[in-house]
Amino acid sequence: MTQGEDAGRYLTVSGDMQFKDISLALRKAHPELKTPTFTLPYPAALVVSIFHKRLSLAWARQHLRRRLYWDATPAERDLGMTWRAPQEALLDSMPVILENDWV
């Protein structure tokens, strides 16, 4: 690598998509998948977390309702990176996933 800060680390992300956005995009492009689009209300999700064997109430409180934002400006600036839209990348990855029956 000849660009960027020595021993630097860069986030390479083009944007964000919520699970509902992902599901809606997949459903539109691949209606046969019947992806879920319902979002469980926060209070109900907390109740479910109490009884779920792999979740905890503490985990649910810490992670649910959070939006994460990533800043890839250093990669754009230092490395000259350009991005594809998240939805485009998602949909372009689907043919190989479907061909291999990974869903």
Steps between C-alpha positions, in 0.01 A plus 500: 500500500652829397233743621371602838653528842762237593338223703172687466162336513206613294129434510378404157128550510278688259208571729247333720182300457261396772379138500156611387657685203701189412191283521292735285772521234533121493125449486470739206785338306427140606134465604540123527715549813211640705731691729345635820422871509331522838696673774429381850422796728778579746303406817403165347861436397609558859249244625612247238864551602420389855382158380735450205778249572766696309407856598476692822313808610833680551604421142166615362513829689854565382452411133140558399388845387858592417603635167861467406664746268834431341726765355710381209625849412866411581489212249350729239750775566819298557439205269278657234227242563159531342195302601207313359163566658423250780181383327686443174769295675236299687301415189811421294608247765171308486543286183789295643318467832187370327694272263668331797177469704652696788155635591 
